Short mmCIF file of C-alpha atoms in Angstrom, two decimals:
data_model
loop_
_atom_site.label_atom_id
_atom_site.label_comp_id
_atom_site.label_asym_id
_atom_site.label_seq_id
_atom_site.Cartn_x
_atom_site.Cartn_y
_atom_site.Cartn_z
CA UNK A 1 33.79 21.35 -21.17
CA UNK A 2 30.90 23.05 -20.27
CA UNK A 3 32.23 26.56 -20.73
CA UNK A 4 33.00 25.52 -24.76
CA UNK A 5 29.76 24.11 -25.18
CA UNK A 6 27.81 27.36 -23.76
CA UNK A 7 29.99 29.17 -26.25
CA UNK A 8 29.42 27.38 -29.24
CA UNK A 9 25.56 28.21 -28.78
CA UNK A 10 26.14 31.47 -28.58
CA UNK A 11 27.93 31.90 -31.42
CA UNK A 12 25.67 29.93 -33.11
CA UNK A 13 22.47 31.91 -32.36
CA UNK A 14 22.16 35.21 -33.75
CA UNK A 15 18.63 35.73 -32.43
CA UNK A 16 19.24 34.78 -29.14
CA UNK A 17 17.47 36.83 -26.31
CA UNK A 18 18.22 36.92 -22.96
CA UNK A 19 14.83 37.34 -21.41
CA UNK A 20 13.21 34.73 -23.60
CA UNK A 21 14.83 32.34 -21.23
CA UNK A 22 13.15 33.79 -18.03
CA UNK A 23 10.23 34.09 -20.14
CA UNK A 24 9.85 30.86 -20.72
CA UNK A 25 10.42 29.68 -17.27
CA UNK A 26 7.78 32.38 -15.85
CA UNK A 27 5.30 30.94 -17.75
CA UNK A 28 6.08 27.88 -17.12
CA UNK A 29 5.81 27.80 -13.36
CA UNK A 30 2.90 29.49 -13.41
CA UNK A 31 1.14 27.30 -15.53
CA UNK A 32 2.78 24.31 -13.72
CA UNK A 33 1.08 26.05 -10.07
CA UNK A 34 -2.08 26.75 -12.02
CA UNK A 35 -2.74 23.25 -13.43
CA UNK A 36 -0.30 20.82 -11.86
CA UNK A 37 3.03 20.03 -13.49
CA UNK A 38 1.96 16.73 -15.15
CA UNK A 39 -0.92 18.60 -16.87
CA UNK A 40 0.58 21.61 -18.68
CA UNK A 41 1.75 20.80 -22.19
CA UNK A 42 4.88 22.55 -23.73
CA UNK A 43 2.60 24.27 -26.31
CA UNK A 44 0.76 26.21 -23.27
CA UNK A 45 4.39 27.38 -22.05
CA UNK A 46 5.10 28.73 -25.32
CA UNK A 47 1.82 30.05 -25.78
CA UNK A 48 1.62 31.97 -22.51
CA UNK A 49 5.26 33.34 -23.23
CA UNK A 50 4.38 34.44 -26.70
CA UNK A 51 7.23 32.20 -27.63
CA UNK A 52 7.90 29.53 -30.29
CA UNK A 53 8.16 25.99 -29.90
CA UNK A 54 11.70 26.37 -31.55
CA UNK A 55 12.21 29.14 -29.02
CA UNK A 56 11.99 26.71 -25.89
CA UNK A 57 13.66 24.15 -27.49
CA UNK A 58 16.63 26.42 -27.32
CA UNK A 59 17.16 26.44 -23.87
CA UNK A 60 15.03 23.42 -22.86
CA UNK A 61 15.07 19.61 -23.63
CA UNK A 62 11.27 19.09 -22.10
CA UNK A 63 9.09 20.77 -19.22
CA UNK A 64 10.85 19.08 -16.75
CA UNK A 65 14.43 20.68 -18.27
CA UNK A 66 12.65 24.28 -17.05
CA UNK A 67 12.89 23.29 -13.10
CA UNK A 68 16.38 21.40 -13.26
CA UNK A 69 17.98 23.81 -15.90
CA UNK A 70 21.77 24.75 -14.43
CA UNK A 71 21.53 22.01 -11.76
CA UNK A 72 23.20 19.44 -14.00
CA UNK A 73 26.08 22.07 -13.38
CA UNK A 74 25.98 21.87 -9.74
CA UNK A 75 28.34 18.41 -8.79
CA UNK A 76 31.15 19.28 -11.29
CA UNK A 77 31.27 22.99 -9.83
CA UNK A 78 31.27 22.69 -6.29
CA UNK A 79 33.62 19.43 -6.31
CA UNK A 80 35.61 21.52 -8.25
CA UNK A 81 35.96 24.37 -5.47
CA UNK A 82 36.00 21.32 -2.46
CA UNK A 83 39.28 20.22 -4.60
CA UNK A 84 40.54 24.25 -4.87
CA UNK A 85 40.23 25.33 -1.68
CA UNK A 86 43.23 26.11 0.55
CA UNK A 87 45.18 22.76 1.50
CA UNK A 88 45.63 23.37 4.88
CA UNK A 89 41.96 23.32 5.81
CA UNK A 90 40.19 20.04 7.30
CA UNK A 91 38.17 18.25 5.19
CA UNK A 92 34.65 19.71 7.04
CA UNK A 93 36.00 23.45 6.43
CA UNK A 94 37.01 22.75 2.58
CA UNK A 95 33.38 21.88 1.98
CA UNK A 96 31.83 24.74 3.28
CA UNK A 97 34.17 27.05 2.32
CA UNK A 98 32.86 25.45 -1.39
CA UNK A 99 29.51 25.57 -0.40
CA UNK A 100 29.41 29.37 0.68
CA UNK A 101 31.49 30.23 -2.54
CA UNK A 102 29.11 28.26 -4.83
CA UNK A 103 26.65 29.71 -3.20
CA UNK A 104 27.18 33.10 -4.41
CA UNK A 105 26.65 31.69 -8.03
CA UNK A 106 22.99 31.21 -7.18
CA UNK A 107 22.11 34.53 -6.22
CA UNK A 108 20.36 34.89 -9.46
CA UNK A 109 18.06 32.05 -9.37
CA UNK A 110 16.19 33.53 -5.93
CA UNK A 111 13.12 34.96 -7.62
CA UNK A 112 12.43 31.32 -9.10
CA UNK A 113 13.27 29.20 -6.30
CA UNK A 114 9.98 29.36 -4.01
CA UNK A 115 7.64 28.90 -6.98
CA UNK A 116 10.05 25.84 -7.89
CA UNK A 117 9.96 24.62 -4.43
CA UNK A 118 6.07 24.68 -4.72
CA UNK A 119 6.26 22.61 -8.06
CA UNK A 120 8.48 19.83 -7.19
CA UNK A 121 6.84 19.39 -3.66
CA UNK A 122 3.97 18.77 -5.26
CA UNK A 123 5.05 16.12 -7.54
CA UNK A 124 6.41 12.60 -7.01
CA UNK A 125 7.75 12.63 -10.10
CA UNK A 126 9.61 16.02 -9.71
CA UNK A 127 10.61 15.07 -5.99
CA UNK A 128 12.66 12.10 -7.32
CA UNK A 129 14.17 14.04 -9.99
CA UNK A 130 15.28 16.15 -7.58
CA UNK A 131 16.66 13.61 -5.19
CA UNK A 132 18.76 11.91 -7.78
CA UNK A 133 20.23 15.40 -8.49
CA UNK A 134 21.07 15.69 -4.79
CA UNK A 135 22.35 12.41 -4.95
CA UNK A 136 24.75 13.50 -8.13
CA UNK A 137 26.02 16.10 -5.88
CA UNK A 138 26.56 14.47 -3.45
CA UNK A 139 28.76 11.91 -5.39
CA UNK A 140 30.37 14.52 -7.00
CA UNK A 141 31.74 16.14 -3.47
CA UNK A 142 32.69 12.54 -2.12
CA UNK A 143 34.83 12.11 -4.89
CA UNK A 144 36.80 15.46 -4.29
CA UNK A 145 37.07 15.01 -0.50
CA UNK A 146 39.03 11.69 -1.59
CA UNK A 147 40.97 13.47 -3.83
CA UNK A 148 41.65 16.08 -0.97
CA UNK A 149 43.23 12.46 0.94
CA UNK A 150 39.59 11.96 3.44
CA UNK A 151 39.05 8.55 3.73
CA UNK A 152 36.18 6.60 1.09
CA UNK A 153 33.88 6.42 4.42
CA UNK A 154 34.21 9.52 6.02
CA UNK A 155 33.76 11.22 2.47
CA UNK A 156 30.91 10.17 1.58
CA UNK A 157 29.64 11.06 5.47
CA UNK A 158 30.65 14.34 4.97
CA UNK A 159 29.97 14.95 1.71
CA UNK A 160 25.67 14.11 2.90
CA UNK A 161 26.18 16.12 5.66
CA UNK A 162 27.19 19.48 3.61
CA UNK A 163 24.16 18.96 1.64
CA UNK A 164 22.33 18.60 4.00
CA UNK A 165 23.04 21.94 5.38
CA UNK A 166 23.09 23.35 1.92
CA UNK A 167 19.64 22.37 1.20
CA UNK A 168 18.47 23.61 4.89
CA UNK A 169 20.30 26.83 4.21
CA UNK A 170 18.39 26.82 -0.01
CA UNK A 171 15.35 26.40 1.69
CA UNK A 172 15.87 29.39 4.43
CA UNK A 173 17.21 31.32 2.02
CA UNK A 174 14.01 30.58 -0.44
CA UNK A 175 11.24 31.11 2.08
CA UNK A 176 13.08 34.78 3.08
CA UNK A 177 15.42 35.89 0.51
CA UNK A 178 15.88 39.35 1.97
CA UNK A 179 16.71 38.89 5.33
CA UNK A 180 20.53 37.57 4.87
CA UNK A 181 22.10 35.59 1.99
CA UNK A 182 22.80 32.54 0.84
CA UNK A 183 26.26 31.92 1.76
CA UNK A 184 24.93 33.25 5.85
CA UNK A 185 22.25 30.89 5.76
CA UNK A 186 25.28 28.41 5.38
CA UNK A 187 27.27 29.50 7.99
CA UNK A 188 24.45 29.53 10.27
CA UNK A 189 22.99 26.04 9.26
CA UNK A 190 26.96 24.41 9.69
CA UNK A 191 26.89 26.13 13.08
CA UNK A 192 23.34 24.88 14.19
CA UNK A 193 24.19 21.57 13.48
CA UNK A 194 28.07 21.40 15.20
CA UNK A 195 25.73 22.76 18.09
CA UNK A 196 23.35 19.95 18.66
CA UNK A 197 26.21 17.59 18.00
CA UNK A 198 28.62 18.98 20.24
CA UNK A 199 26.37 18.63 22.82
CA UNK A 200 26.14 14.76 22.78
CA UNK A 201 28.08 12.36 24.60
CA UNK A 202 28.34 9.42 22.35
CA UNK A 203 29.68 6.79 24.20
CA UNK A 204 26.81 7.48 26.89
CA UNK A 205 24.39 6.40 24.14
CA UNK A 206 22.11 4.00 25.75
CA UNK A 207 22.43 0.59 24.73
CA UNK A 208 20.50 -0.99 21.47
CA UNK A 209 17.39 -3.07 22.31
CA UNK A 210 18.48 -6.78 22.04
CA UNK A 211 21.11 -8.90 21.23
CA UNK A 212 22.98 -6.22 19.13
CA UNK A 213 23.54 -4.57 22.16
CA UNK A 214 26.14 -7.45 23.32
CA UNK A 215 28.57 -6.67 20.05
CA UNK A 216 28.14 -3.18 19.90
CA UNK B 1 -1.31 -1.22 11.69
CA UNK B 2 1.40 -3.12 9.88
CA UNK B 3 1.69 -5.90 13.13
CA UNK B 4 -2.23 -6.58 12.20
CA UNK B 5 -1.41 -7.07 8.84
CA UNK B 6 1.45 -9.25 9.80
CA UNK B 7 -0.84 -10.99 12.28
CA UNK B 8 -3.40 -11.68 10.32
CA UNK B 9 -1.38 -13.40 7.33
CA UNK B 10 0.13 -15.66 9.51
CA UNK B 11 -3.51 -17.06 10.85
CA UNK B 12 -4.07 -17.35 7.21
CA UNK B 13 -0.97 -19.51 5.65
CA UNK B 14 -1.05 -22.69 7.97
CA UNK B 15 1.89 -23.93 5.64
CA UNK B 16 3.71 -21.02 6.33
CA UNK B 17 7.69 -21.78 6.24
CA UNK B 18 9.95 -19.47 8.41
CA UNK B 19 12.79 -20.63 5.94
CA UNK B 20 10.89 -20.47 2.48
CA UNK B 21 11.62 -16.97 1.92
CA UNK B 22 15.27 -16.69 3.53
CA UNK B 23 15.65 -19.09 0.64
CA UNK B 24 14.04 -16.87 -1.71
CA UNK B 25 15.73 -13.96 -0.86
CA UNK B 26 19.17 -16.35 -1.48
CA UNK B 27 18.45 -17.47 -4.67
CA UNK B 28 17.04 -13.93 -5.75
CA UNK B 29 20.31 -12.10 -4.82
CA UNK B 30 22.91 -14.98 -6.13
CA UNK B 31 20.49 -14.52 -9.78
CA UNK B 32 20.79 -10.69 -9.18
CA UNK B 33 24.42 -11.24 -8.66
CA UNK B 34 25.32 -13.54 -11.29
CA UNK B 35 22.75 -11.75 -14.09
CA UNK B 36 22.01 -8.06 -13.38
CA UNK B 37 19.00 -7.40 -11.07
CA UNK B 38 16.88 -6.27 -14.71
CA UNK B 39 17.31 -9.56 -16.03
CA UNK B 40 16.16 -11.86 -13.56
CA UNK B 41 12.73 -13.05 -13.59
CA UNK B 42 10.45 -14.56 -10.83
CA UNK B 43 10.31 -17.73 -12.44
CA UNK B 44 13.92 -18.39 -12.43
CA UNK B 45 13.79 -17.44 -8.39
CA UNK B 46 11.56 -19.86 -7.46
CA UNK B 47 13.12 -22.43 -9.35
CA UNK B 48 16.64 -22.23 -8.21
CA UNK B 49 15.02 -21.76 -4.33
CA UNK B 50 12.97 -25.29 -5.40
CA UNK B 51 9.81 -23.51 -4.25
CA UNK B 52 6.54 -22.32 -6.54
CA UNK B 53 4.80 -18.59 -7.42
CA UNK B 54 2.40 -18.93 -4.87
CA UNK B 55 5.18 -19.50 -2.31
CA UNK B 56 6.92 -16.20 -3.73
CA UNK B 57 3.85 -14.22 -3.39
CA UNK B 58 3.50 -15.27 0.16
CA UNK B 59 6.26 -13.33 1.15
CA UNK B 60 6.82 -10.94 -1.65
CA UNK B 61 4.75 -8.32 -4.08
CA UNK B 62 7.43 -8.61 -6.97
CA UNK B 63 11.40 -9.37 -7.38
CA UNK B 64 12.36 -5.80 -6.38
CA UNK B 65 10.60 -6.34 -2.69
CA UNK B 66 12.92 -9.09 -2.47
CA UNK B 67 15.44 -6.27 -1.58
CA UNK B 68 13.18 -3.83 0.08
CA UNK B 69 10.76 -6.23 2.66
CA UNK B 70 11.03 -4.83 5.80
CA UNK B 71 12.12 -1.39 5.01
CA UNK B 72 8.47 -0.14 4.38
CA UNK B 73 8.60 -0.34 8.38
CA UNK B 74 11.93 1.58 8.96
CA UNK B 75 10.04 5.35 8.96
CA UNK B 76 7.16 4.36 11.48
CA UNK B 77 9.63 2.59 13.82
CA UNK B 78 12.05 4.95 13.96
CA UNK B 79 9.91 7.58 14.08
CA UNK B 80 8.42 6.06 17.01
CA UNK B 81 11.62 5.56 19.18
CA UNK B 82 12.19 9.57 18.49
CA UNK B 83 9.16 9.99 19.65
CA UNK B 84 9.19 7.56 22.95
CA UNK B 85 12.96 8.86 23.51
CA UNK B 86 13.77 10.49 27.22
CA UNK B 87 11.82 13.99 26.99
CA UNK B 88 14.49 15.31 28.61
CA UNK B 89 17.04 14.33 25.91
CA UNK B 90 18.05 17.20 23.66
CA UNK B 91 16.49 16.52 19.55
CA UNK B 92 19.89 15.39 18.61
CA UNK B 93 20.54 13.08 21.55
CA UNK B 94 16.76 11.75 20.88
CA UNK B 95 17.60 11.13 17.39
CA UNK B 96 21.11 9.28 17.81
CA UNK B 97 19.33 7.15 20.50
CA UNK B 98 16.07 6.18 18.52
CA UNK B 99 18.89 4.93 15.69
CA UNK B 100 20.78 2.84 18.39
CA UNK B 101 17.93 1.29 19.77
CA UNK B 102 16.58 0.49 16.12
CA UNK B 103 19.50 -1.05 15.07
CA UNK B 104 19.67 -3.59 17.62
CA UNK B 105 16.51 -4.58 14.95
CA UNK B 106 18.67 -5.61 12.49
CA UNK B 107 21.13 -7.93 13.44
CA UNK B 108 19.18 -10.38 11.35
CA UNK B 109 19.94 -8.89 8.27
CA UNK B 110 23.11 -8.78 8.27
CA UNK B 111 24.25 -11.89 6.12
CA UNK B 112 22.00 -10.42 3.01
CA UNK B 113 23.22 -6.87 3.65
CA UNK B 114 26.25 -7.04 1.32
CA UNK B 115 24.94 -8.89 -1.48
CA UNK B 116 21.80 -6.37 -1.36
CA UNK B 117 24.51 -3.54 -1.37
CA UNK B 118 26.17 -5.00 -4.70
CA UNK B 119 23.06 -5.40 -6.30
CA UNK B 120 21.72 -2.16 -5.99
CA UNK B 121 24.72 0.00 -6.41
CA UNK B 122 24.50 -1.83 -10.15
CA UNK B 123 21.04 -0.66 -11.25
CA UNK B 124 20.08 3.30 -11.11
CA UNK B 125 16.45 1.89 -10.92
CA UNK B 126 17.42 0.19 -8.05
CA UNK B 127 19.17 3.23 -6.26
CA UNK B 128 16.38 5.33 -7.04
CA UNK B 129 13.87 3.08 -4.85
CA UNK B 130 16.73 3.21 -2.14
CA UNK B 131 17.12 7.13 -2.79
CA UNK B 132 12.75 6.80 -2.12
CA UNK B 133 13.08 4.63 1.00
CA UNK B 134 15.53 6.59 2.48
CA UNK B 135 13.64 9.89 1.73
CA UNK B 136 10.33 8.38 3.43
CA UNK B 137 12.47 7.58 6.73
CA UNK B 138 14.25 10.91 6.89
CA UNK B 139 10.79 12.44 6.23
CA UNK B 140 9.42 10.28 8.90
CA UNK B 141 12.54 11.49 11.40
CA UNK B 142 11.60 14.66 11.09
CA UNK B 143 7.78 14.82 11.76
CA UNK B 144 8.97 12.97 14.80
CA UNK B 145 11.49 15.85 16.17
CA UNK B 146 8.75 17.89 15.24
CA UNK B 147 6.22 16.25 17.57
CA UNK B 148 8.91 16.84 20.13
CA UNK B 149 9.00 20.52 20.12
CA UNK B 150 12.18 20.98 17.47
CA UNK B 151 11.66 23.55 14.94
CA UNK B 152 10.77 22.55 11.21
CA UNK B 153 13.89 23.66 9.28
CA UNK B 154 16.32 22.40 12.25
CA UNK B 155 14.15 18.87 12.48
CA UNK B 156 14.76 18.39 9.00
CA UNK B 157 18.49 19.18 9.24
CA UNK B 158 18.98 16.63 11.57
CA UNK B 159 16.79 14.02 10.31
CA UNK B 160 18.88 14.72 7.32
CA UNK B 161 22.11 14.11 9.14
CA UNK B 162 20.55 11.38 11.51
CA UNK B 163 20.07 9.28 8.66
CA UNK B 164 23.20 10.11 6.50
CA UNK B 165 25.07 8.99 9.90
CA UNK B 166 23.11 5.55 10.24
CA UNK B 167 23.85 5.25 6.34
CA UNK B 168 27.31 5.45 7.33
CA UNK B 169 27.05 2.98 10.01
CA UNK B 170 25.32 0.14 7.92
CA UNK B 171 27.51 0.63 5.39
CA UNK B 172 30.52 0.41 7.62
CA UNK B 173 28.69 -2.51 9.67
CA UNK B 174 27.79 -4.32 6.42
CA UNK B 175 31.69 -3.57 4.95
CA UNK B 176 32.92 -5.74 7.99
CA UNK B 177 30.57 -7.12 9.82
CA UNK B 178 32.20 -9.23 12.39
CA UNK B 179 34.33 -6.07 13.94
CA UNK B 180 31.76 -4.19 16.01
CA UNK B 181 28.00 -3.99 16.18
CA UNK B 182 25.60 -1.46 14.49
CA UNK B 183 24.99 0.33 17.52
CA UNK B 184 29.06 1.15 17.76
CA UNK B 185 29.00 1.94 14.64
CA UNK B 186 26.33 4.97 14.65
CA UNK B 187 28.26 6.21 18.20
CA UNK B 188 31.70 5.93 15.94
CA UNK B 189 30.14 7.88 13.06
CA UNK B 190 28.28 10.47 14.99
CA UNK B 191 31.19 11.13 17.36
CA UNK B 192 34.10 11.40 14.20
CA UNK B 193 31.35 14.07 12.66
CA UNK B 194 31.08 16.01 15.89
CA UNK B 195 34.67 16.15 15.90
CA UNK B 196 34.59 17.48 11.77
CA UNK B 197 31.89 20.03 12.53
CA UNK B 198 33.39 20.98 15.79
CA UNK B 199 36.98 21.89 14.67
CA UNK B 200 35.41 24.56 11.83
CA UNK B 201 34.72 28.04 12.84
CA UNK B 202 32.05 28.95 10.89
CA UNK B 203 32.14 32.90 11.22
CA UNK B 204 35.54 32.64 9.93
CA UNK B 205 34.63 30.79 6.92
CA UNK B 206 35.47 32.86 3.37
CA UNK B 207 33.12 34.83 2.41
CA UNK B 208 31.78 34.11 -1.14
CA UNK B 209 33.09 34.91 -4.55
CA UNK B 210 30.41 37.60 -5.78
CA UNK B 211 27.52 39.93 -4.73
CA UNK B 212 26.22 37.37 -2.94
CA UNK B 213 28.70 38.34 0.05
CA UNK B 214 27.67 41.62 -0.05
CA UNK B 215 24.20 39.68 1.48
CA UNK B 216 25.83 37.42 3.20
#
């Protein structure tokens, strides 16, 4: 669906630049660090990127479209490679074996990501935008573990944990893009994690507080 | 801070009524039930709960804190019990115990858990202030682990996956209620993903479809 859209824009834009894109989104994160994201107006993006108004409105709904651009992408992808990946694997190893492949789509967006990072933290706004994209994905990966046969609870479980450890491994990845890649930064997170919880006994949990403690 | 606050109001309301705003929350979750959370007002609350405005702004700031009283105090107590947890306990153990020993807080909320669940999984408004709350306690989690020695990026991993596993357990609690306690719940949920994570080899994992794995 996605793929016919993309192409009908193309086809349909004879001037259509590559760079004006990146442009675009250069400016705009550095206007957006300069001045605060709720201060810069569209017409200072274009401005500073020697760039129509029509121009951004080719690639971008509003300011707030430059940070998010691609991620509205994101659930429908990787549920579809959780769904395609081998059917012998456990539910756990399906997901990251989507979540290292999907990674390598991303490759491209590393010399945007800090900057991003910068931007959202620094806005409430921005931060719940991005939270109700994580929760999309999230969804969106539930769903295909069910398909995949994994129980409605334990889905959506796993589904928070994997991105979880995608955004850990993002955020690695973002704050030293050279020293290994994405899909590594997975594989390490994942194996972190199934450390520290390896290492807990969980019926020698102490007790709840109070009363709980008597049905639990 | 908050028990001052607490403290203080009750000095202050000599006609305070333990039962007054159990029976607000009632009728405010059977109107949210029977009408859509957006198109319920305060008025028609207090009315069906036989009780006036100034009762209703005793207990509550507007009609969404109805569903969210309380919660504002989920971050500093958990955070606390990670904090207080056995020093000797490895950041994963101290996490898993804090959320055992906080759930034995909330036995009393079970009977409006489920209706509270409906409501909000019917409004994005409302799933976005849940999507807030739960950001502020995972936030909270993970200053905590920090304050115990745990590196940044691995305290916010598993304050990530603390709360995704107690999110589990309330949900599984609220789901069927009667079966087991909370605290058997987050054991059950932690233990069944140390068992996922556990079975996965992660250096064996695919590596991914493009340059990326040339990184990785």
């Amino acid at each position: 669906m996605t793929q016919w859209v993309i192409t009908v824009m193309l086809v349909a834009m004879p001037r259509w630049d590559p760079r004006a894109e990146d442009r675009l989104r250069e400016a705009a994160l550095e206007l957006f660090l300069e001045h605060g994201y709720e201060n810069v107006t569209v017409a200072q993006i274009t401005e500073r990127a020697g760039l129509t108004r029509r121009s951004f409105s080719r690639y971008f709904t509003d300011k707030r479209d430059v940070l998010f651009t691609g991620s509205e992408r994101l659930p429908a992808v990787l549920a579809r490679s959780v769904r395609d990946a081998d059917s012998t694997l456990a539910p756990f190893e399906a997901l990251l074996t989507a979540l290292v492949d999907v990674a390598g789509m991303l490759a491209d967006q590393a010399p945007f990501t800090a900057q991003r990072r910068a931007v959202v933290r620094a806005s409430p706004e921005l931060q719940e935008r991005a939270r109700t994209k994580f929760a999309a994905v999230t969804d969106a990966v539930a769903d295909a573990l069910r398909d995949r046969g994994t129980a409605e609870s334990e889905a959506s479980l796993l589904a928070q944990v994997g991105v979880a450890i995608f955004r850990t491994a993002f955020e690695r990845w973002t704050d030293q893009p050279d020293d290994v890649g994405l899909p590594a930064r997975i594989r390490e997170a994942g194996a972190e994690l199934a450390a520290s919880l390896g290492a807990v006994e969980f019926a020698a949990l102490p007790p709840a507080r109070d009363a709980m403690a008597a049905h639990g």
